[in-house]
């Protein structure tokens, strides 16, 4: 009996030691992720051409891209209907898209093409909580065949005028955030912005070559942030599993 107790005690001690090690690992992972996010925001806030004090000429967004609003689910639409997964505000995160939780809706088959996102489009939110406004990322074809909803804008850059990463960086920068907050329609803690305002968003008039140079740095920084965020998430999940095991005894 005492042997069983000792074995149980040793097991608990092992779990506690593992939990302590996991806590240290998680803290390190979160610190690295936080530092990477801070560095990314610094890039967006201070570097050419996103800095607030940059005074170069601008052009409205609709001059360098096509802006579309997504599909409004409605039973009144006529015609043969098909089921498609739909990208909503819930799938659009800051700088990434998580399509794993996308739900299915029905839509007239004749309308599918109009609301299908194309790889390379920038998908951003039209409304939601104030901090969600204008949030989003570049669609990489995460789902093979889907549509996007009416609370999501699709921004399709003109290849000869704008890079998708350049427009994404602008919208995620303090300069871009200020634009969305300035023109948002607010109701309590909710906010939205209309298509016309988004189309008029001032875009620094930068050559494709200069955009490409900037976006290369941005792409590397974004990739580094994604890796550190993934490690922080994995560390947090591992910590939760260990804690559950400890509580089960």
PDB file of C-alpha atoms in Angstrom:
ATOM      1  CA  UNK A   1       0.000   0.000   0.000  1.00  0.00           C
ATOM      2  CA  UNK A   2       2.794   2.428   0.939  1.00  0.00           C
ATOM      3  CA  UNK A   3       4.497   1.539  -2.329  1.00  0.00           C
ATOM      4  CA  UNK A   4       1.339   2.632  -4.193  1.00  0.00           C
ATOM      5  CA  UNK A   5       1.289   5.906  -2.256  1.00  0.00           C
ATOM      6  CA  UNK A   6       4.914   6.609  -3.056  1.00  0.00           C
ATOM      7  CA  UNK A   7       4.313   5.847  -6.708  1.00  0.00           C
ATOM      8  CA  UNK A   8       1.315   8.196  -6.699  1.00  0.00           C
ATOM      9  CA  UNK A   9       3.322  10.919  -4.956  1.00  0.00           C
ATOM     10  CA  UNK A  10       6.144  10.572  -7.443  1.00  0.00           C
ATOM     11  CA  UNK A  11       3.676  10.842 -10.295  1.00  0.00           C
ATOM     12  CA  UNK A  12       2.202  14.041  -8.823  1.00  0.00           C
ATOM     13  CA  UNK A  13       5.682  15.487  -8.331  1.00  0.00           C
ATOM     14  CA  UNK A  14       6.552  14.655 -11.934  1.00  0.00           C
ATOM     15  CA  UNK A  15       3.407  16.387 -13.152  1.00  0.00           C
ATOM     16  CA  UNK A  16       4.131  19.449 -11.002  1.00  0.00           C
ATOM     17  CA  UNK A  17       7.676  19.653 -12.342  1.00  0.00           C
ATOM     18  CA  UNK A  18       6.393  19.277 -15.894  1.00  0.00           C
ATOM     19  CA  UNK A  19       3.784  21.963 -15.213  1.00  0.00           C
ATOM     20  CA  UNK A  20       6.449  24.328 -13.906  1.00  0.00           C
ATOM     21  CA  UNK A  21       8.592  23.694 -16.979  1.00  0.00           C
ATOM     22  CA  UNK A  22       5.574  24.234 -19.234  1.00  0.00           C
ATOM     23  CA  UNK A  23       4.794  27.525 -17.495  1.00  0.00           C
ATOM     24  CA  UNK A  24       8.317  28.755 -18.179  1.00  0.00           C
ATOM     25  CA  UNK A  25       8.123  27.600 -21.796  1.00  0.00           C
ATOM     26  CA  UNK A  26       4.733  29.238 -22.270  1.00  0.00           C
ATOM     27  CA  UNK A  27       5.930  32.510 -20.765  1.00  0.00           C
ATOM     28  CA  UNK A  28       8.960  32.509 -23.049  1.00  0.00           C
ATOM     29  CA  UNK A  29       6.779  31.756 -26.076  1.00  0.00           C
ATOM     30  CA  UNK A  30       4.331  34.537 -25.191  1.00  0.00           C
ATOM     31  CA  UNK A  31       7.200  36.996 -24.611  1.00  0.00           C
ATOM     32  CA  UNK A  32       8.693  36.188 -28.008  1.00  0.00           C
ATOM     33  CA  UNK A  33       5.284  36.462 -29.692  1.00  0.00           C
ATOM     34  CA  UNK A  34       4.637  39.798 -27.998  1.00  0.00           C
ATOM     35  CA  UNK A  35       8.034  41.127 -29.069  1.00  0.00           C
ATOM     36  CA  UNK A  36       7.420  40.006 -32.669  1.00  0.00           C
ATOM     37  CA  UNK A  37       3.975  41.652 -32.706  1.00  0.00           C
ATOM     38  CA  UNK A  38       5.464  44.875 -31.319  1.00  0.00           C
ATOM     39  CA  UNK A  39       8.160  44.817 -34.004  1.00  0.00           C
ATOM     40  CA  UNK A  40       5.529  44.266 -36.685  1.00  0.00           C
ATOM     41  CA  UNK A  41       3.450  47.199 -35.429  1.00  0.00           C
ATOM     42  CA  UNK A  42       6.589  49.346 -35.393  1.00  0.00           C
ATOM     43  CA  UNK A  43       7.147  48.449 -39.042  1.00  0.00           C
ATOM     44  CA  UNK A  44       3.562  49.389 -39.883  1.00  0.00           C
ATOM     45  CA  UNK A  45       3.693  52.625 -37.896  1.00  0.00           C
ATOM     46  CA  UNK A  46       7.034  54.138 -38.857  1.00  0.00           C
ATOM     47  CA  UNK A  47       8.364  52.854 -42.154  1.00  0.00           C
ATOM     48  CA  UNK A  48       7.866  54.222 -45.621  1.00  0.00           C
ATOM     49  CA  UNK A  49       5.190  54.635 -46.810  1.00  0.00           C
ATOM     50  CA  UNK A  50       2.924  53.950 -43.821  1.00  0.00           C
ATOM     51  CA  UNK A  51       4.192  56.600 -41.408  1.00  0.00           C
ATOM     52  CA  UNK A  52       1.569  59.120 -40.324  1.00  0.00           C
ATOM     53  CA  UNK A  53       3.804  62.051 -41.263  1.00  0.00           C
ATOM     54  CA  UNK A  54       4.361  60.783 -44.807  1.00  0.00           C
ATOM     55  CA  UNK A  55       3.134  63.564 -47.075  1.00  0.00           C
ATOM     56  CA  UNK A  56       3.374  61.955 -50.504  1.00  0.00           C
ATOM     57  CA  UNK A  57       0.301  62.204 -52.771  1.00  0.00           C
ATOM     58  CA  UNK A  58      -2.490  59.678 -52.315  1.00  0.00           C
ATOM     59  CA  UNK A  59      -5.056  58.063 -54.582  1.00  0.00           C
ATOM     60  CA  UNK A  60      -8.454  56.654 -53.523  1.00  0.00           C
ATOM     61  CA  UNK A  61      -8.560  52.913 -53.020  1.00  0.00           C
ATOM     62  CA  UNK A  62     -11.030  52.393 -55.899  1.00  0.00           C
ATOM     63  CA  UNK A  63      -8.403  53.745 -58.330  1.00  0.00           C
ATOM     64  CA  UNK A  64      -6.024  50.874 -57.538  1.00  0.00           C
ATOM     65  CA  UNK A  65      -8.473  48.057 -56.741  1.00  0.00           C
ATOM     66  CA  UNK A  66     -12.034  46.778 -57.022  1.00  0.00           C
ATOM     67  CA  UNK A  67     -14.035  46.830 -53.773  1.00  0.00           C
ATOM     68  CA  UNK A  68     -16.976  44.427 -53.400  1.00  0.00           C
ATOM     69  CA  UNK A  69     -19.414  43.783 -50.556  1.00  0.00           C
ATOM     70  CA  UNK A  70     -20.403  40.175 -49.920  1.00  0.00           C
ATOM     71  CA  UNK A  71     -23.598  38.162 -50.091  1.00  0.00           C
ATOM     72  CA  UNK A  72     -26.539  38.896 -47.795  1.00  0.00           C
ATOM     73  CA  UNK A  73     -28.202  35.621 -46.884  1.00  0.00           C
ATOM     74  CA  UNK A  74     -31.882  35.878 -47.788  1.00  0.00           C
ATOM     75  CA  UNK A  75     -34.653  33.408 -48.687  1.00  0.00           C
ATOM     76  CA  UNK A  76     -36.219  35.893 -51.104  1.00  0.00           C
ATOM     77  CA  UNK A  77     -33.540  35.432 -53.754  1.00  0.00           C
ATOM     78  CA  UNK A  78     -34.991  33.385 -56.607  1.00  0.00           C
ATOM     79  CA  UNK A  79     -33.419  30.585 -58.629  1.00  0.00           C
ATOM     80  CA  UNK A  80     -31.865  27.172 -58.082  1.00  0.00           C
ATOM     81  CA  UNK A  81     -29.942  27.194 -54.832  1.00  0.00           C
ATOM     82  CA  UNK A  82     -26.665  25.500 -53.918  1.00  0.00           C
ATOM     83  CA  UNK A  83     -24.862  25.100 -50.594  1.00  0.00           C
ATOM     84  CA  UNK A  84     -21.585  26.971 -50.119  1.00  0.00           C
ATOM     85  CA  UNK A  85     -19.405  27.699 -47.127  1.00  0.00           C
ATOM     86  CA  UNK A  86     -19.391  31.389 -46.280  1.00  0.00           C
ATOM     87  CA  UNK A  87     -16.573  33.561 -44.922  1.00  0.00           C
ATOM     88  CA  UNK A  88     -17.857  35.868 -42.188  1.00  0.00           C
ATOM     89  CA  UNK A  89     -16.408  38.363 -39.730  1.00  0.00           C
ATOM     90  CA  UNK A  90     -15.694  35.452 -37.370  1.00  0.00           C
ATOM     91  CA  UNK A  91     -13.146  33.976 -39.799  1.00  0.00           C
ATOM     92  CA  UNK A  92     -11.236  37.228 -40.340  1.00  0.00           C
ATOM     93  CA  UNK A  93      -8.491  37.752 -37.794  1.00  0.00           C
ATOM     94  CA  UNK A  94      -5.886  40.503 -37.691  1.00  0.00           C
ATOM     95  CA  UNK A  95      -3.445  39.482 -40.409  1.00  0.00           C
ATOM     96  CA  UNK A  96      -4.789  35.956 -40.939  1.00  0.00           C
ATOM     97  CA  UNK A  97      -7.901  34.037 -41.989  1.00  0.00           C
ATOM     98  CA  UNK A  98      -9.192  30.998 -40.125  1.00  0.00           C
ATOM     99  CA  UNK A  99     -11.626  29.272 -42.468  1.00  0.00           C
ATOM    100  CA  UNK A 100     -11.898  26.085 -40.401  1.00  0.00           C
ATOM    101  CA  UNK A 101     -15.101  27.239 -38.679  1.00  0.00           C
ATOM    102  CA  UNK A 102     -16.908  28.464 -41.809  1.00  0.00           C
ATOM    103  CA  UNK A 103     -20.588  27.445 -41.963  1.00  0.00           C
ATOM    104  CA  UNK A 104     -22.684  26.497 -44.988  1.00  0.00           C
ATOM    105  CA  UNK A 105     -25.498  28.607 -46.436  1.00  0.00           C
ATOM    106  CA  UNK A 106     -27.614  28.331 -49.559  1.00  0.00           C
ATOM    107  CA  UNK A 107     -27.286  30.817 -52.402  1.00  0.00           C
ATOM    108  CA  UNK A 108     -28.797  30.993 -55.903  1.00  0.00           C
ATOM    109  CA  UNK A 109     -26.313  29.274 -58.215  1.00  0.00           C
ATOM    110  CA  UNK A 110     -26.366  32.260 -60.576  1.00  0.00           C
ATOM    111  CA  UNK A 111     -24.985  34.496 -57.796  1.00  0.00           C
ATOM    112  CA  UNK A 112     -22.081  32.313 -56.666  1.00  0.00           C
ATOM    113  CA  UNK A 113     -19.461  33.756 -59.014  1.00  0.00           C
ATOM    114  CA  UNK A 114     -20.270  37.320 -57.933  1.00  0.00           C
ATOM    115  CA  UNK A 115     -19.480  36.558 -54.298  1.00  0.00           C
ATOM    116  CA  UNK A 116     -16.624  34.065 -54.649  1.00  0.00           C
ATOM    117  CA  UNK A 117     -13.287  35.371 -53.290  1.00  0.00           C
ATOM    118  CA  UNK A 118     -10.248  35.076 -55.552  1.00  0.00           C
ATOM    119  CA  UNK A 119      -6.800  34.160 -54.193  1.00  0.00           C
ATOM    120  CA  UNK A 120      -4.933  37.428 -53.753  1.00  0.00           C
ATOM    121  CA  UNK A 121      -8.048  39.381 -52.702  1.00  0.00           C
ATOM    122  CA  UNK A 122      -7.848  41.263 -49.430  1.00  0.00           C
ATOM    123  CA  UNK A 123     -10.842  40.349 -47.249  1.00  0.00           C
ATOM    124  CA  UNK A 124     -11.689  42.857 -44.507  1.00  0.00           C
ATOM    125  CA  UNK A 125     -14.590  43.313 -42.109  1.00  0.00           C
ATOM    126  CA  UNK A 126     -17.375  45.789 -42.801  1.00  0.00           C
ATOM    127  CA  UNK A 127     -18.608  45.805 -39.213  1.00  0.00           C
ATOM    128  CA  UNK A 128     -18.641  44.250 -35.775  1.00  0.00           C
ATOM    129  CA  UNK A 129     -16.999  45.376 -32.582  1.00  0.00           C
ATOM    130  CA  UNK A 130     -15.052  48.605 -32.992  1.00  0.00           C
ATOM    131  CA  UNK A 131     -11.697  46.854 -32.732  1.00  0.00           C
ATOM    132  CA  UNK A 132     -12.750  44.431 -35.508  1.00  0.00           C
ATOM    133  CA  UNK A 133     -13.545  47.094 -38.089  1.00  0.00           C
ATOM    134  CA  UNK A 134     -11.320  46.798 -41.162  1.00  0.00           C
ATOM    135  CA  UNK A 135      -9.669  43.659 -39.789  1.00  0.00           C
ATOM    136  CA  UNK A 136      -8.653  40.916 -42.169  1.00  0.00           C
ATOM    137  CA  UNK A 137      -6.015  39.446 -44.415  1.00  0.00           C
ATOM    138  CA  UNK A 138      -5.221  38.165 -47.896  1.00  0.00           C
ATOM    139  CA  UNK A 139      -7.305  35.267 -49.173  1.00  0.00           C
ATOM    140  CA  UNK A 140      -5.030  32.381 -50.133  1.00  0.00           C
ATOM    141  CA  UNK A 141      -7.769  29.990 -51.246  1.00  0.00           C
ATOM    142  CA  UNK A 142      -8.137  28.428 -47.794  1.00  0.00           C
ATOM    143  CA  UNK A 143     -11.416  26.876 -48.971  1.00  0.00           C
ATOM    144  CA  UNK A 144     -11.740  25.478 -52.480  1.00  0.00           C
ATOM    145  CA  UNK A 145     -15.202  26.817 -53.198  1.00  0.00           C
ATOM    146  CA  UNK A 146     -16.913  29.396 -50.972  1.00  0.00           C
ATOM    147  CA  UNK A 147     -18.454  32.864 -50.835  1.00  0.00           C
ATOM    148  CA  UNK A 148     -18.105  35.837 -48.491  1.00  0.00           C
ATOM    149  CA  UNK A 149     -20.899  37.539 -46.568  1.00  0.00           C
ATOM    150  CA  UNK A 150     -22.247  41.084 -46.675  1.00  0.00           C
ATOM    151  CA  UNK A 151     -20.303  42.139 -43.578  1.00  0.00           C
ATOM    152  CA  UNK A 152     -17.064  41.462 -45.446  1.00  0.00           C
ATOM    153  CA  UNK A 153     -15.404  43.527 -48.186  1.00  0.00           C
ATOM    154  CA  UNK A 154     -13.268  41.979 -50.905  1.00  0.00           C
ATOM    155  CA  UNK A 155     -10.534  44.284 -52.183  1.00  0.00           C
ATOM    156  CA  UNK A 156      -9.061  43.034 -55.473  1.00  0.00           C
ATOM    157  CA  UNK A 157      -5.879  44.961 -56.346  1.00  0.00           C
ATOM    158  CA  UNK A 158      -5.192  45.984 -59.947  1.00  0.00           C
ATOM    159  CA  UNK A 159      -1.962  44.070 -60.708  1.00  0.00           C
ATOM    160  CA  UNK A 160      -0.279  47.033 -62.381  1.00  0.00           C
ATOM    161  CA  UNK A 161      -1.192  49.460 -59.577  1.00  0.00           C
ATOM    162  CA  UNK A 162      -1.147  47.761 -56.164  1.00  0.00           C
ATOM    163  CA  UNK A 163       0.173  44.768 -54.264  1.00  0.00           C
ATOM    164  CA  UNK A 164      -2.215  42.964 -51.920  1.00  0.00           C
ATOM    165  CA  UNK A 165       0.352  42.967 -49.086  1.00  0.00           C
ATOM    166  CA  UNK A 166       0.811  46.710 -49.520  1.00  0.00           C
ATOM    167  CA  UNK A 167      -2.914  47.364 -49.095  1.00  0.00           C
ATOM    168  CA  UNK A 168      -3.117  44.911 -46.184  1.00  0.00           C
ATOM    169  CA  UNK A 169      -0.211  46.663 -44.467  1.00  0.00           C
ATOM    170  CA  UNK A 170      -1.872  50.037 -44.973  1.00  0.00           C
ATOM    171  CA  UNK A 171      -5.152  48.874 -43.431  1.00  0.00           C
ATOM    172  CA  UNK A 172      -3.392  47.278 -40.457  1.00  0.00           C
ATOM    173  CA  UNK A 173      -1.176  50.312 -39.856  1.00  0.00           C
ATOM    174  CA  UNK A 174      -2.058  53.078 -37.358  1.00  0.00           C
ATOM    175  CA  UNK A 175      -2.730  55.269 -40.368  1.00  0.00           C
ATOM    176  CA  UNK A 176      -5.261  52.774 -41.688  1.00  0.00           C
ATOM    177  CA  UNK A 177      -6.818  52.185 -38.280  1.00  0.00           C
ATOM    178  CA  UNK A 178      -7.330  55.935 -37.875  1.00  0.00           C
ATOM    179  CA  UNK A 179      -9.216  56.037 -41.184  1.00  0.00           C
ATOM    180  CA  UNK A 180     -11.616  53.264 -40.175  1.00  0.00           C
ATOM    181  CA  UNK A 181     -12.253  54.751 -36.741  1.00  0.00           C
ATOM    182  CA  UNK A 182     -12.812  58.229 -38.172  1.00  0.00           C
ATOM    183  CA  UNK A 183     -15.452  57.157 -40.687  1.00  0.00           C
ATOM    184  CA  UNK A 184     -17.106  54.354 -38.729  1.00  0.00           C
ATOM    185  CA  UNK A 185     -20.812  54.500 -37.966  1.00  0.00           C
ATOM    186  CA  UNK A 186     -21.125  53.607 -34.296  1.00  0.00           C
ATOM    187  CA  UNK A 187     -23.924  52.136 -32.233  1.00  0.00           C
ATOM    188  CA  UNK A 188     -22.927  51.455 -28.610  1.00  0.00           C
ATOM    189  CA  UNK A 189     -19.877  49.163 -29.002  1.00  0.00           C
ATOM    190  CA  UNK A 190     -20.690  48.169 -32.590  1.00  0.00           C
ATOM    191  CA  UNK A 191     -19.367  49.875 -35.685  1.00  0.00           C
ATOM    192  CA  UNK A 192     -19.593  49.620 -39.463  1.00  0.00           C
ATOM    193  CA  UNK A 193     -18.297  51.438 -42.516  1.00  0.00           C
ATOM    194  CA  UNK A 194     -20.008  51.777 -45.883  1.00  0.00           C
ATOM    195  CA  UNK A 195     -18.585  50.726 -49.220  1.00  0.00           C
ATOM    196  CA  UNK A 196     -18.249  54.273 -50.505  1.00  0.00           C
ATOM    197  CA  UNK A 197     -15.989  55.271 -47.605  1.00  0.00           C
ATOM    198  CA  UNK A 198     -13.789  52.221 -48.088  1.00  0.00           C
ATOM    199  CA  UNK A 199     -13.493  52.993 -51.802  1.00  0.00           C
ATOM    200  CA  UNK A 200     -12.373  56.527 -50.944  1.00  0.00           C
ATOM    201  CA  UNK A 201      -9.638  55.406 -48.514  1.00  0.00           C
ATOM    202  CA  UNK A 202      -6.457  57.364 -49.366  1.00  0.00           C
ATOM    203  CA  UNK A 203      -3.624  55.098 -50.510  1.00  0.00           C
ATOM    204  CA  UNK A 204      -0.071  56.537 -50.656  1.00  0.00           C
ATOM    205  CA  UNK A 205       0.805  56.766 -54.353  1.00  0.00           C
ATOM    206  CA  UNK A 206       3.828  54.481 -54.520  1.00  0.00           C
ATOM    207  CA  UNK A 207       5.274  52.686 -57.530  1.00  0.00           C
ATOM    208  CA  UNK A 208       4.827  48.919 -57.836  1.00  0.00           C
ATOM    209  CA  UNK A 209       8.601  48.513 -57.483  1.00  0.00           C
ATOM    210  CA  UNK A 210       8.694  50.419 -54.187  1.00  0.00           C
ATOM    211  CA  UNK A 211       5.590  48.582 -52.979  1.00  0.00           C
ATOM    212  CA  UNK A 212       7.308  45.272 -53.719  1.00  0.00           C
ATOM    213  CA  UNK A 213      10.402  46.257 -51.732  1.00  0.00           C
ATOM    214  CA  UNK A 214       8.310  47.256 -48.729  1.00  0.00           C
ATOM    215  CA  UNK A 215       6.049  44.206 -48.896  1.00  0.00           C
ATOM    216  CA  UNK A 216       9.034  41.845 -48.952  1.00  0.00           C
ATOM    217  CA  UNK A 217      10.036  43.134 -45.507  1.00  0.00           C
ATOM    218  CA  UNK A 218       6.410  43.063 -44.373  1.00  0.00           C
ATOM    219  CA  UNK A 219       5.939  39.483 -45.604  1.00  0.00           C
ATOM    220  CA  UNK A 220       9.011  38.286 -43.695  1.00  0.00           C
ATOM    221  CA  UNK A 221       7.886  40.067 -40.529  1.00  0.00           C
ATOM    222  CA  UNK A 222       4.359  38.676 -40.811  1.00  0.00           C
ATOM    223  CA  UNK A 223       5.682  35.132 -41.312  1.00  0.00           C
ATOM    224  CA  UNK A 224       7.890  35.457 -38.240  1.00  0.00           C
ATOM    225  CA  UNK A 225       4.911  36.660 -36.189  1.00  0.00           C
ATOM    226  CA  UNK A 226       2.807  33.724 -37.407  1.00  0.00           C
ATOM    227  CA  UNK A 227       5.468  31.232 -36.296  1.00  0.00           C
ATOM    228  CA  UNK A 228       5.841  32.757 -32.828  1.00  0.00           C
ATOM    229  CA  UNK A 229       2.070  33.003 -32.379  1.00  0.00           C
ATOM    230  CA  UNK A 230       1.723  29.341 -33.325  1.00  0.00           C
ATOM    231  CA  UNK A 231       4.370  28.360 -30.772  1.00  0.00           C
ATOM    232  CA  UNK A 232       2.652  30.417 -28.094  1.00  0.00           C
ATOM    233  CA  UNK A 233      -0.670  28.743 -28.885  1.00  0.00           C
ATOM    234  CA  UNK A 234       0.889  25.280 -28.794  1.00  0.00           C
ATOM    235  CA  UNK A 235       2.572  26.059 -25.473  1.00  0.00           C
ATOM    236  CA  UNK A 236      -0.732  27.271 -24.036  1.00  0.00           C
ATOM    237  CA  UNK A 237      -2.527  24.095 -25.197  1.00  0.00           C
ATOM    238  CA  UNK A 238       0.178  21.886 -23.693  1.00  0.00           C
ATOM    239  CA  UNK A 239      -0.057  23.800 -20.428  1.00  0.00           C
ATOM    240  CA  UNK A 240      -3.824  23.287 -20.356  1.00  0.00           C
ATOM    241  CA  UNK A 241      -3.447  19.546 -20.934  1.00  0.00           C
ATOM    242  CA  UNK A 242      -0.952  19.252 -18.094  1.00  0.00           C
ATOM    243  CA  UNK A 243      -3.196  21.257 -15.767  1.00  0.00           C
ATOM    244  CA  UNK A 244      -6.150  18.968 -16.581  1.00  0.00           C
ATOM    245  CA  UNK A 245      -4.039  15.923 -15.889  1.00  0.00           C
ATOM    246  CA  UNK A 246      -2.936  17.359 -12.550  1.00  0.00           C
ATOM    247  CA  UNK A 247      -6.528  18.146 -11.525  1.00  0.00           C
ATOM    248  CA  UNK A 248      -7.651  14.635 -12.409  1.00  0.00           C
ATOM    249  CA  UNK A 249      -4.938  13.391 -10.044  1.00  0.00           C
TER     250      UNK A 249
END
